[in-house]
Amino acid sequence: MTNGTPEKEDDMATAAALAKQRTDEWEEVHKVVPWGSVPDHNFQKFVESRWGGLNLRSASFLDLGCGAGAQAIWLAERGYHVTAVDASRAAIERLLERTGRIDTTMPISLMTVTADVRDVSFGDAKFDCVFDVCCLQHIEEDAAVAVVQRARQWLKPGGVFWSKQAIAPFDHTLNRVSYIRPATMESLRRMFVGYAEVKMDMLREIVRGDKNLWSVIVQARVGL
Ligand SMILES: C[S@@+](CC[C@H](N)C(=O)[O-])C[C@H]1O[C@@H](n2cnc3c(N)ncnc32)[C@H](O)[C@@H]1O
């Protein structure tokens, strides 16, 4: 039994088909492109400054749209607990392949989940940090807002949502898939409303030779 009008149900079916088409595109990308294995420098700085010097390696992280594990593997190698989610099976396979090559005497704590970030839930699990390095920019604004809002329940008191998202002006030749939604102040406001403290930094990087990539980095803390 459904409770929507036929028009609304058609719209929902179309949106679901589109969402699937977009994650399928990522699957094709990950099958052919060995996706990045170098962690984001700003994310590394954030982790090191917050947890690095304090022997707090028991901190736990949730990586939304982990790809081949650039950040997830870097964290796990350092002794942090990581749960890494990606909708692409090929991405998770690449991550696991790379994990198998880690040379460490300590067992690593890295759990993978092949799932759409719009659908995941974590029961009672709580993380010190939930992060997104350029995943939410590939899903529609309402869905991204819903994920960031749900993440408030996945964070421990005082935990942080860290996010890097493309922002205008965006050079579309940089995109590997058909859909990208550069962030706007309004989309960011909607995502992070209700977080106790929100800090944003703009960032310009030169990528693929001479192309400008503008991003916003958000650090949003939940209350204690
Ligand atoms: C730009 S890549 C970034 C990958 C990784 N965070 C990194 O820094 O290398 C975006 C990632 O988000 C994943 N992705 C896109 N839409 C997704 C969704 N709805 N649910 C889960 N993962 C998704 C893609 O498969 C891809 O791995």
PDB file of C-alpha atoms and ligand atoms in Angstrom:
ATOM      1  CA  MET A   1       0.000   0.000   0.000  1.00  0.00           C
ATOM      2  CA  THR A   2       1.289   3.491  -0.790  1.00  0.00           C
ATOM      3  CA  ASN A   3       0.135   6.820   0.528  1.00  0.00           C
ATOM      4  CA  GLY A   4       1.316   9.186  -2.231  1.00  0.00           C
ATOM      5  CA  THR A   5      -0.465  10.463  -5.319  1.00  0.00           C
ATOM      6  CA  PRO A   6       0.378   8.686  -8.627  1.00  0.00           C
ATOM      7  CA  GLU A   7       2.355  11.802  -9.698  1.00  0.00           C
ATOM      8  CA  LYS A   8       4.368  11.770  -6.496  1.00  0.00           C
ATOM      9  CA  GLU A   9       5.074   8.048  -6.870  1.00  0.00           C
ATOM     10  CA  ASP A  10       6.223   8.619 -10.477  1.00  0.00           C
ATOM     11  CA  ASP A  11       8.552  11.392  -9.272  1.00  0.00           C
ATOM     12  CA  MET A  12       9.972   9.138  -6.560  1.00  0.00           C
ATOM     13  CA  ALA A  13      10.524   6.283  -9.021  1.00  0.00           C
ATOM     14  CA  THR A  14      12.287   8.666 -11.432  1.00  0.00           C
ATOM     15  CA  ALA A  15      14.493  10.056  -8.657  1.00  0.00           C
ATOM     16  CA  ALA A  16      15.412   6.531  -7.507  1.00  0.00           C
ATOM     17  CA  ALA A  17      16.253   5.467 -11.081  1.00  0.00           C
ATOM     18  CA  LEU A  18      18.421   8.567 -11.534  1.00  0.00           C
ATOM     19  CA  ALA A  19      20.201   7.969  -8.240  1.00  0.00           C
ATOM     20  CA  LYS A  20      20.950   4.375  -9.270  1.00  0.00           C
ATOM     21  CA  GLN A  21      22.203   5.515 -12.676  1.00  0.00           C
ATOM     22  CA  ARG A  22      24.617   7.899 -10.935  1.00  0.00           C
ATOM     23  CA  THR A  23      26.038   5.308  -8.584  1.00  0.00           C
ATOM     24  CA  ASP A  24      26.330   2.899 -11.570  1.00  0.00           C
ATOM     25  CA  GLU A  25      28.452   5.536 -13.303  1.00  0.00           C
ATOM     26  CA  TRP A  26      30.798   5.523 -10.323  1.00  0.00           C
ATOM     27  CA  GLU A  27      31.026   1.753 -10.541  1.00  0.00           C
ATOM     28  CA  GLU A  28      32.207   2.094 -14.156  1.00  0.00           C
ATOM     29  CA  VAL A  29      34.742   4.791 -13.164  1.00  0.00           C
ATOM     30  CA  HIS A  30      36.201   2.641 -10.378  1.00  0.00           C
ATOM     31  CA  LYS A  31      36.445  -0.359 -12.706  1.00  0.00           C
ATOM     32  CA  VAL A  32      38.737   1.512 -15.083  1.00  0.00           C
ATOM     33  CA  VAL A  33      40.398   4.326 -13.078  1.00  0.00           C
ATOM     34  CA  PRO A  34      42.683   3.414 -10.194  1.00  0.00           C
ATOM     35  CA  TRP A  35      41.136   6.061  -7.960  1.00  0.00           C
ATOM     36  CA  GLY A  36      43.274   8.293  -5.771  1.00  0.00           C
ATOM     37  CA  SER A  37      45.341   6.788  -2.998  1.00  0.00           C
ATOM     38  CA  VAL A  38      46.847  10.030  -1.687  1.00  0.00           C
ATOM     39  CA  PRO A  39      44.960  11.349   1.349  1.00  0.00           C
ATOM     40  CA  ASP A  40      43.652  14.878   1.317  1.00  0.00           C
ATOM     41  CA  HIS A  41      46.295  17.096   2.884  1.00  0.00           C
ATOM     42  CA  ASN A  42      43.750  19.260   4.730  1.00  0.00           C
ATOM     43  CA  PHE A  43      42.074  16.211   6.193  1.00  0.00           C
ATOM     44  CA  GLN A  44      45.440  14.868   7.374  1.00  0.00           C
ATOM     45  CA  LYS A  45      46.212  18.213   9.032  1.00  0.00           C
ATOM     46  CA  PHE A  46      42.818  18.210  10.745  1.00  0.00           C
ATOM     47  CA  VAL A  47      43.275  14.662  12.103  1.00  0.00           C
ATOM     48  CA  GLU A  48      46.826  15.239  13.246  1.00  0.00           C
ATOM     49  CA  SER A  49      45.938  18.474  15.010  1.00  0.00           C
ATOM     50  CA  ARG A  50      42.938  16.980  16.784  1.00  0.00           C
ATOM     51  CA  TRP A  51      44.040  13.434  17.609  1.00  0.00           C
ATOM     52  CA  GLY A  52      47.615  13.022  16.444  1.00  0.00           C
ATOM     53  CA  GLY A  53      49.719  14.196  19.339  1.00  0.00           C
ATOM     54  CA  LEU A  54      47.583  12.933  22.173  1.00  0.00           C
ATOM     55  CA  ASN A  55      47.853   9.204  21.856  1.00  0.00           C
ATOM     56  CA  LEU A  56      44.151   9.159  21.086  1.00  0.00           C
ATOM     57  CA  ARG A  57      44.488   6.640  18.302  1.00  0.00           C
ATOM     58  CA  SER A  58      41.379   4.903  19.539  1.00  0.00           C
ATOM     59  CA  ALA A  59      39.335   7.614  17.800  1.00  0.00           C
ATOM     60  CA  SER A  60      36.768   6.256  15.348  1.00  0.00           C
ATOM     61  CA  PHE A  61      35.997   7.543  11.858  1.00  0.00           C
ATOM     62  CA  LEU A  62      33.197   7.040   9.365  1.00  0.00           C
ATOM     63  CA  ASP A  63      34.268   7.672   5.764  1.00  0.00           C
ATOM     64  CA  LEU A  64      31.303   8.472   3.497  1.00  0.00           C
ATOM     65  CA  GLY A  65      32.114   7.693  -0.163  1.00  0.00           C
ATOM     66  CA  CYS A  66      35.543   6.262   0.615  1.00  0.00           C
ATOM     67  CA  GLY A  67      36.512   5.385  -2.976  1.00  0.00           C
ATOM     68  CA  ALA A  68      39.714   3.326  -3.026  1.00  0.00           C
ATOM     69  CA  GLY A  69      40.409   4.327   0.572  1.00  0.00           C
ATOM     70  CA  ALA A  70      42.815   7.260   0.321  1.00  0.00           C
ATOM     71  CA  GLN A  71      41.763   8.572   3.724  1.00  0.00           C
ATOM     72  CA  ALA A  72      40.466   5.305   5.227  1.00  0.00           C
ATOM     73  CA  ILE A  73      43.725   3.408   4.724  1.00  0.00           C
ATOM     74  CA  TRP A  74      45.855   6.326   5.902  1.00  0.00           C
ATOM     75  CA  LEU A  75      43.800   6.416   9.122  1.00  0.00           C
ATOM     76  CA  ALA A  76      43.800   2.639   9.654  1.00  0.00           C
ATOM     77  CA  GLU A  77      47.571   2.469   9.162  1.00  0.00           C
ATOM     78  CA  ARG A  78      47.881   4.919  12.035  1.00  0.00           C
ATOM     79  CA  GLY A  79      45.789   2.823  14.388  1.00  0.00           C
ATOM     80  CA  TYR A  80      42.451   4.633  14.142  1.00  0.00           C
ATOM     81  CA  HIS A  81      39.185   2.696  13.840  1.00  0.00           C
ATOM     82  CA  VAL A  82      37.577   3.202  10.456  1.00  0.00           C
ATOM     83  CA  THR A  83      34.273   2.305   8.851  1.00  0.00           C
ATOM     84  CA  ALA A  84      34.367   3.050   5.127  1.00  0.00           C
ATOM     85  CA  VAL A  85      31.256   3.228   2.947  1.00  0.00           C
ATOM     86  CA  ASP A  86      30.959   3.421  -0.819  1.00  0.00           C
ATOM     87  CA  ALA A  87      28.171   2.514  -3.209  1.00  0.00           C
ATOM     88  CA  SER A  88      30.673   1.104  -5.672  1.00  0.00           C
ATOM     89  CA  ARG A  89      31.647  -2.531  -5.227  1.00  0.00           C
ATOM     90  CA  ALA A  90      34.689  -1.961  -7.461  1.00  0.00           C
ATOM     91  CA  ALA A  91      35.853   0.876  -5.169  1.00  0.00           C
ATOM     92  CA  ILE A  92      35.560  -1.314  -2.078  1.00  0.00           C
ATOM     93  CA  GLU A  93      37.386  -4.143  -3.857  1.00  0.00           C
ATOM     94  CA  ARG A  94      40.233  -1.779  -4.708  1.00  0.00           C
ATOM     95  CA  LEU A  95      40.339  -0.548  -1.123  1.00  0.00           C
ATOM     96  CA  LEU A  96      40.542  -4.134   0.182  1.00  0.00           C
ATOM     97  CA  GLU A  97      43.222  -4.992  -2.364  1.00  0.00           C
ATOM     98  CA  ARG A  98      45.266  -2.040  -1.123  1.00  0.00           C
ATOM     99  CA  THR A  99      44.597  -2.955   2.511  1.00  0.00           C
ATOM    100  CA  GLY A 100      46.049  -6.397   1.834  1.00  0.00           C
ATOM    101  CA  ARG A 101      49.349  -4.745   0.975  1.00  0.00           C
ATOM    102  CA  ILE A 102      49.634  -2.754   4.211  1.00  0.00           C
ATOM    103  CA  ASP A 103      52.820  -3.655   5.957  1.00  0.00           C
ATOM    104  CA  THR A 104      52.064  -3.388   9.654  1.00  0.00           C
ATOM    105  CA  THR A 105      52.680  -5.524  12.696  1.00  0.00           C
ATOM    106  CA  MET A 106      49.464  -4.281  14.318  1.00  0.00           C
ATOM    107  CA  PRO A 107      46.061  -5.576  13.203  1.00  0.00           C
ATOM    108  CA  ILE A 108      44.202  -2.741  11.485  1.00  0.00           C
ATOM    109  CA  SER A 109      40.663  -1.748  12.301  1.00  0.00           C
ATOM    110  CA  LEU A 110      38.960  -1.080   8.989  1.00  0.00           C
ATOM    111  CA  MET A 111      35.432  -2.186   8.189  1.00  0.00           C
ATOM    112  CA  THR A 112      33.946  -1.691   4.730  1.00  0.00           C
ATOM    113  CA  VAL A 113      30.305  -1.288   3.764  1.00  0.00           C
ATOM    114  CA  THR A 114      29.140  -1.407   0.157  1.00  0.00           C
ATOM    115  CA  ALA A 115      26.074   0.813   0.286  1.00  0.00           C
ATOM    116  CA  ASP A 116      24.546   4.059  -0.819  1.00  0.00           C
ATOM    117  CA  VAL A 117      25.251   6.735   1.811  1.00  0.00           C
ATOM    118  CA  ARG A 118      21.597   7.749   1.533  1.00  0.00           C
ATOM    119  CA  ASP A 119      20.531   4.377   2.919  1.00  0.00           C
ATOM    120  CA  VAL A 120      23.052   3.565   5.625  1.00  0.00           C
ATOM    121  CA  SER A 121      22.392   3.503   9.327  1.00  0.00           C
ATOM    122  CA  PHE A 122      24.702   2.483  12.129  1.00  0.00           C
ATOM    123  CA  GLY A 123      22.504   1.396  14.975  1.00  0.00           C
ATOM    124  CA  ASP A 124      24.179   2.368  18.212  1.00  0.00           C
ATOM    125  CA  ALA A 125      27.649   2.854  16.731  1.00  0.00           C
ATOM    126  CA  LYS A 126      29.050   6.309  17.448  1.00  0.00           C
ATOM    127  CA  PHE A 127      32.003   7.961  15.764  1.00  0.00           C
ATOM    128  CA  ASP A 128      34.408  10.696  16.796  1.00  0.00           C
ATOM    129  CA  CYS A 129      34.410  11.926  13.223  1.00  0.00           C
ATOM    130  CA  VAL A 130      32.198  11.419  10.175  1.00  0.00           C
ATOM    131  CA  PHE A 131      33.774  12.690   6.992  1.00  0.00           C
ATOM    132  CA  ASP A 132      33.123  13.198   3.330  1.00  0.00           C
ATOM    133  CA  VAL A 133      35.912  13.907   0.887  1.00  0.00           C
ATOM    134  CA  CYS A 134      34.024  14.908  -2.251  1.00  0.00           C
ATOM    135  CA  CYS A 135      31.190  12.356  -2.099  1.00  0.00           C
ATOM    136  CA  LEU A 136      28.188  14.440  -1.045  1.00  0.00           C
ATOM    137  CA  GLN A 137      28.819  16.808  -3.945  1.00  0.00           C
ATOM    138  CA  HIS A 138      27.711  13.949  -6.209  1.00  0.00           C
ATOM    139  CA  ILE A 139      24.275  13.502  -4.691  1.00  0.00           C
ATOM    140  CA  GLU A 140      21.261  15.782  -4.845  1.00  0.00           C
ATOM    141  CA  GLU A 141      21.029  18.579  -2.300  1.00  0.00           C
ATOM    142  CA  ASP A 142      18.026  17.221  -0.366  1.00  0.00           C
ATOM    143  CA  ALA A 143      19.659  13.800  -0.032  1.00  0.00           C
ATOM    144  CA  ALA A 144      22.988  15.315   1.047  1.00  0.00           C
ATOM    145  CA  VAL A 145      21.187  17.455   3.632  1.00  0.00           C
ATOM    146  CA  ALA A 146      19.432  14.336   4.964  1.00  0.00           C
ATOM    147  CA  VAL A 147      22.738  12.436   5.289  1.00  0.00           C
ATOM    148  CA  VAL A 148      24.500  15.276   7.134  1.00  0.00           C
ATOM    149  CA  GLN A 149      21.531  15.738   9.436  1.00  0.00           C
ATOM    150  CA  ARG A 150      21.324  11.987  10.199  1.00  0.00           C
ATOM    151  CA  ALA A 151      25.058  12.009  10.912  1.00  0.00           C
ATOM    152  CA  ARG A 152      24.369  14.093  14.030  1.00  0.00           C
ATOM    153  CA  GLN A 153      23.042  10.845  15.553  1.00  0.00           C
ATOM    154  CA  TRP A 154      26.143   8.914  14.470  1.00  0.00           C
ATOM    155  CA  LEU A 155      28.568  11.272  16.208  1.00  0.00           C
ATOM    156  CA  LYS A 156      29.695  11.068  19.816  1.00  0.00           C
ATOM    157  CA  PRO A 157      29.108  14.220  21.900  1.00  0.00           C
ATOM    158  CA  GLY A 158      31.587  16.805  20.666  1.00  0.00           C
ATOM    159  CA  GLY A 159      32.248  14.753  17.489  1.00  0.00           C
ATOM    160  CA  VAL A 160      32.954  16.447  14.186  1.00  0.00           C
ATOM    161  CA  PHE A 161      31.576  16.193  10.655  1.00  0.00           C
ATOM    162  CA  TRP A 162      34.400  17.090   8.256  1.00  0.00           C
ATOM    163  CA  SER A 163      33.464  17.712   4.647  1.00  0.00           C
ATOM    164  CA  LYS A 164      35.207  18.796   1.473  1.00  0.00           C
ATOM    165  CA  GLN A 165      32.901  19.825  -1.353  1.00  0.00           C
ATOM    166  CA  ALA A 166      33.399  21.531  -4.680  1.00  0.00           C
ATOM    167  CA  ILE A 167      32.133  25.080  -4.864  1.00  0.00           C
ATOM    168  CA  ALA A 168      31.557  27.501  -7.756  1.00  0.00           C
ATOM    169  CA  PRO A 169      33.253  28.401 -10.031  1.00  0.00           C
ATOM    170  CA  PHE A 170      33.539  24.715 -10.935  1.00  0.00           C
ATOM    171  CA  ASP A 171      35.448  23.631 -14.029  1.00  0.00           C
ATOM    172  CA  HIS A 172      33.227  20.872 -15.420  1.00  0.00           C
ATOM    173  CA  THR A 173      36.071  19.363 -17.448  1.00  0.00           C
ATOM    174  CA  LEU A 174      37.338  18.065 -14.094  1.00  0.00           C
ATOM    175  CA  ASN A 175      34.310  15.894 -13.530  1.00  0.00           C
ATOM    176  CA  ARG A 176      34.491  12.159 -14.237  1.00  0.00           C
ATOM    177  CA  VAL A 177      30.770  11.552 -13.894  1.00  0.00           C
ATOM    178  CA  SER A 178      27.734  13.326 -15.300  1.00  0.00           C
ATOM    179  CA  TYR A 179      26.454  14.817 -12.042  1.00  0.00           C
ATOM    180  CA  ILE A 180      28.128  17.236  -9.707  1.00  0.00           C
ATOM    181  CA  ARG A 181      26.461  19.803  -7.491  1.00  0.00           C
ATOM    182  CA  PRO A 182      28.903  22.491  -6.405  1.00  0.00           C
ATOM    183  CA  ALA A 183      27.981  23.676  -2.913  1.00  0.00           C
ATOM    184  CA  THR A 184      26.277  27.011  -2.315  1.00  0.00           C
ATOM    185  CA  MET A 185      26.027  28.942   0.949  1.00  0.00           C
ATOM    186  CA  GLU A 186      22.367  27.941   1.084  1.00  0.00           C
ATOM    187  CA  SER A 187      23.045  24.212   0.592  1.00  0.00           C
ATOM    188  CA  LEU A 188      25.750  24.335   3.292  1.00  0.00           C
ATOM    189  CA  ARG A 189      23.462  26.199   5.668  1.00  0.00           C
ATOM    190  CA  ARG A 190      20.777  23.529   5.180  1.00  0.00           C
ATOM    191  CA  MET A 191      23.247  20.682   5.694  1.00  0.00           C
ATOM    192  CA  PHE A 192      24.851  21.962   8.875  1.00  0.00           C
ATOM    193  CA  VAL A 193      21.914  23.575  10.630  1.00  0.00           C
ATOM    194  CA  GLY A 194      21.667  22.213  14.185  1.00  0.00           C
ATOM    195  CA  TYR A 195      25.413  21.562  14.556  1.00  0.00           C
ATOM    196  CA  ALA A 196      26.816  23.401  17.565  1.00  0.00           C
ATOM    197  CA  GLU A 197      29.779  25.034  15.842  1.00  0.00           C
ATOM    198  CA  VAL A 198      30.474  25.303  12.114  1.00  0.00           C
ATOM    199  CA  LYS A 199      33.710  26.494  10.555  1.00  0.00           C
ATOM    200  CA  MET A 200      34.201  26.915   6.806  1.00  0.00           C
ATOM    201  CA  ASP A 201      37.341  27.540   4.794  1.00  0.00           C
ATOM    202  CA  MET A 202      37.612  28.149   1.082  1.00  0.00           C
ATOM    203  CA  LEU A 203      40.351  26.376  -0.749  1.00  0.00           C
ATOM    204  CA  ARG A 204      41.818  26.686  -4.243  1.00  0.00           C
ATOM    205  CA  GLU A 205      43.921  23.852  -5.598  1.00  0.00           C
ATOM    206  CA  ILE A 206      45.656  23.523  -8.940  1.00  0.00           C
ATOM    207  CA  VAL A 207      44.886  20.094 -10.342  1.00  0.00           C
ATOM    208  CA  ARG A 208      45.610  18.169 -13.557  1.00  0.00           C
ATOM    209  CA  GLY A 209      48.321  20.581 -14.553  1.00  0.00           C
ATOM    210  CA  ASP A 210      46.757  24.021 -14.573  1.00  0.00           C
ATOM    211  CA  LYS A 211      43.104  23.741 -13.624  1.00  0.00           C
ATOM    212  CA  ASN A 212      41.595  25.554 -10.678  1.00  0.00           C
ATOM    213  CA  LEU A 213      39.549  23.487  -8.268  1.00  0.00           C
ATOM    214  CA  TRP A 214      37.652  25.521  -5.680  1.00  0.00           C
ATOM    215  CA  SER A 215      36.344  23.740  -2.616  1.00  0.00           C
ATOM    216  CA  VAL A 216      34.853  24.483   0.741  1.00  0.00           C
ATOM    217  CA  ILE A 217      36.051  22.621   3.801  1.00  0.00           C
ATOM    218  CA  VAL A 218      33.544  22.398   6.611  1.00  0.00           C
ATOM    219  CA  GLN A 219      34.231  21.350  10.191  1.00  0.00           C
ATOM    220  CA  ALA A 220      30.974  21.028  12.080  1.00  0.00           C
ATOM    221  CA  ARG A 221      30.918  19.929  15.689  1.00  0.00           C
ATOM    222  CA  VAL A 222      27.910  18.493  17.500  1.00  0.00           C
ATOM    223  CA  GLY A 223      27.132  19.615  21.034  1.00  0.00           C
ATOM    224  CA  LEU A 224      28.553  17.970  24.140  1.00  0.00           C
TER     225      LEU A 224
HETATM  226  C1  LIG B   1      35.110  12.031  -5.905  1.00  0.00           C
HETATM  227  S1  LIG B   1      35.101  10.358  -5.336  1.00  0.00           S
HETATM  228  C2  LIG B   1      35.956  10.536  -3.787  1.00  0.00           C
HETATM  229  C3  LIG B   1      36.457   9.232  -3.253  1.00  0.00           C
HETATM  230  C4  LIG B   1      37.242   9.328  -1.933  1.00  0.00           C
HETATM  231  N1  LIG B   1      36.513  10.029  -0.889  1.00  0.00           N
HETATM  232  C5  LIG B   1      38.590   9.964  -2.141  1.00  0.00           C
HETATM  233  O1  LIG B   1      38.881  10.995  -1.494  1.00  0.00           O
HETATM  234  O2  LIG B   1      39.387   9.433  -2.938  1.00  0.00           O
HETATM  235  C6  LIG B   1      33.396  10.169  -4.826  1.00  0.00           C
HETATM  236  C7  LIG B   1      33.089   8.802  -4.236  1.00  0.00           C
HETATM  237  O3  LIG B   1      31.754   8.795  -3.760  1.00  0.00           O
HETATM  238  C8  LIG B   1      31.149   7.564  -4.111  1.00  0.00           C
HETATM  239  N2  LIG B   1      29.704   7.804  -4.182  1.00  0.00           N
HETATM  240  C9  LIG B   1      29.041   8.617  -5.032  1.00  0.00           C
HETATM  241  N3  LIG B   1      27.727   8.612  -4.751  1.00  0.00           N
HETATM  242  C10 LIG B   1      27.583   7.781  -3.685  1.00  0.00           C
HETATM  243  C11 LIG B   1      26.472   7.365  -2.912  1.00  0.00           C
HETATM  244  N4  LIG B   1      25.233   7.822  -3.178  1.00  0.00           N
HETATM  245  N5  LIG B   1      26.663   6.509  -1.890  1.00  0.00           N
HETATM  246  C12 LIG B   1      27.914   6.039  -1.603  1.00  0.00           C
HETATM  247  N6  LIG B   1      29.001   6.394  -2.310  1.00  0.00           N
HETATM  248  C13 LIG B   1      28.842   7.249  -3.325  1.00  0.00           C
HETATM  249  C14 LIG B   1      31.768   7.185  -5.435  1.00  0.00           C
HETATM  250  O4  LIG B   1      31.670   5.806  -5.713  1.00  0.00           O
HETATM  251  C15 LIG B   1      33.207   7.655  -5.236  1.00  0.00           C
HETATM  252  O5  LIG B   1      33.993   6.644  -4.704  1.00  0.00           O
END
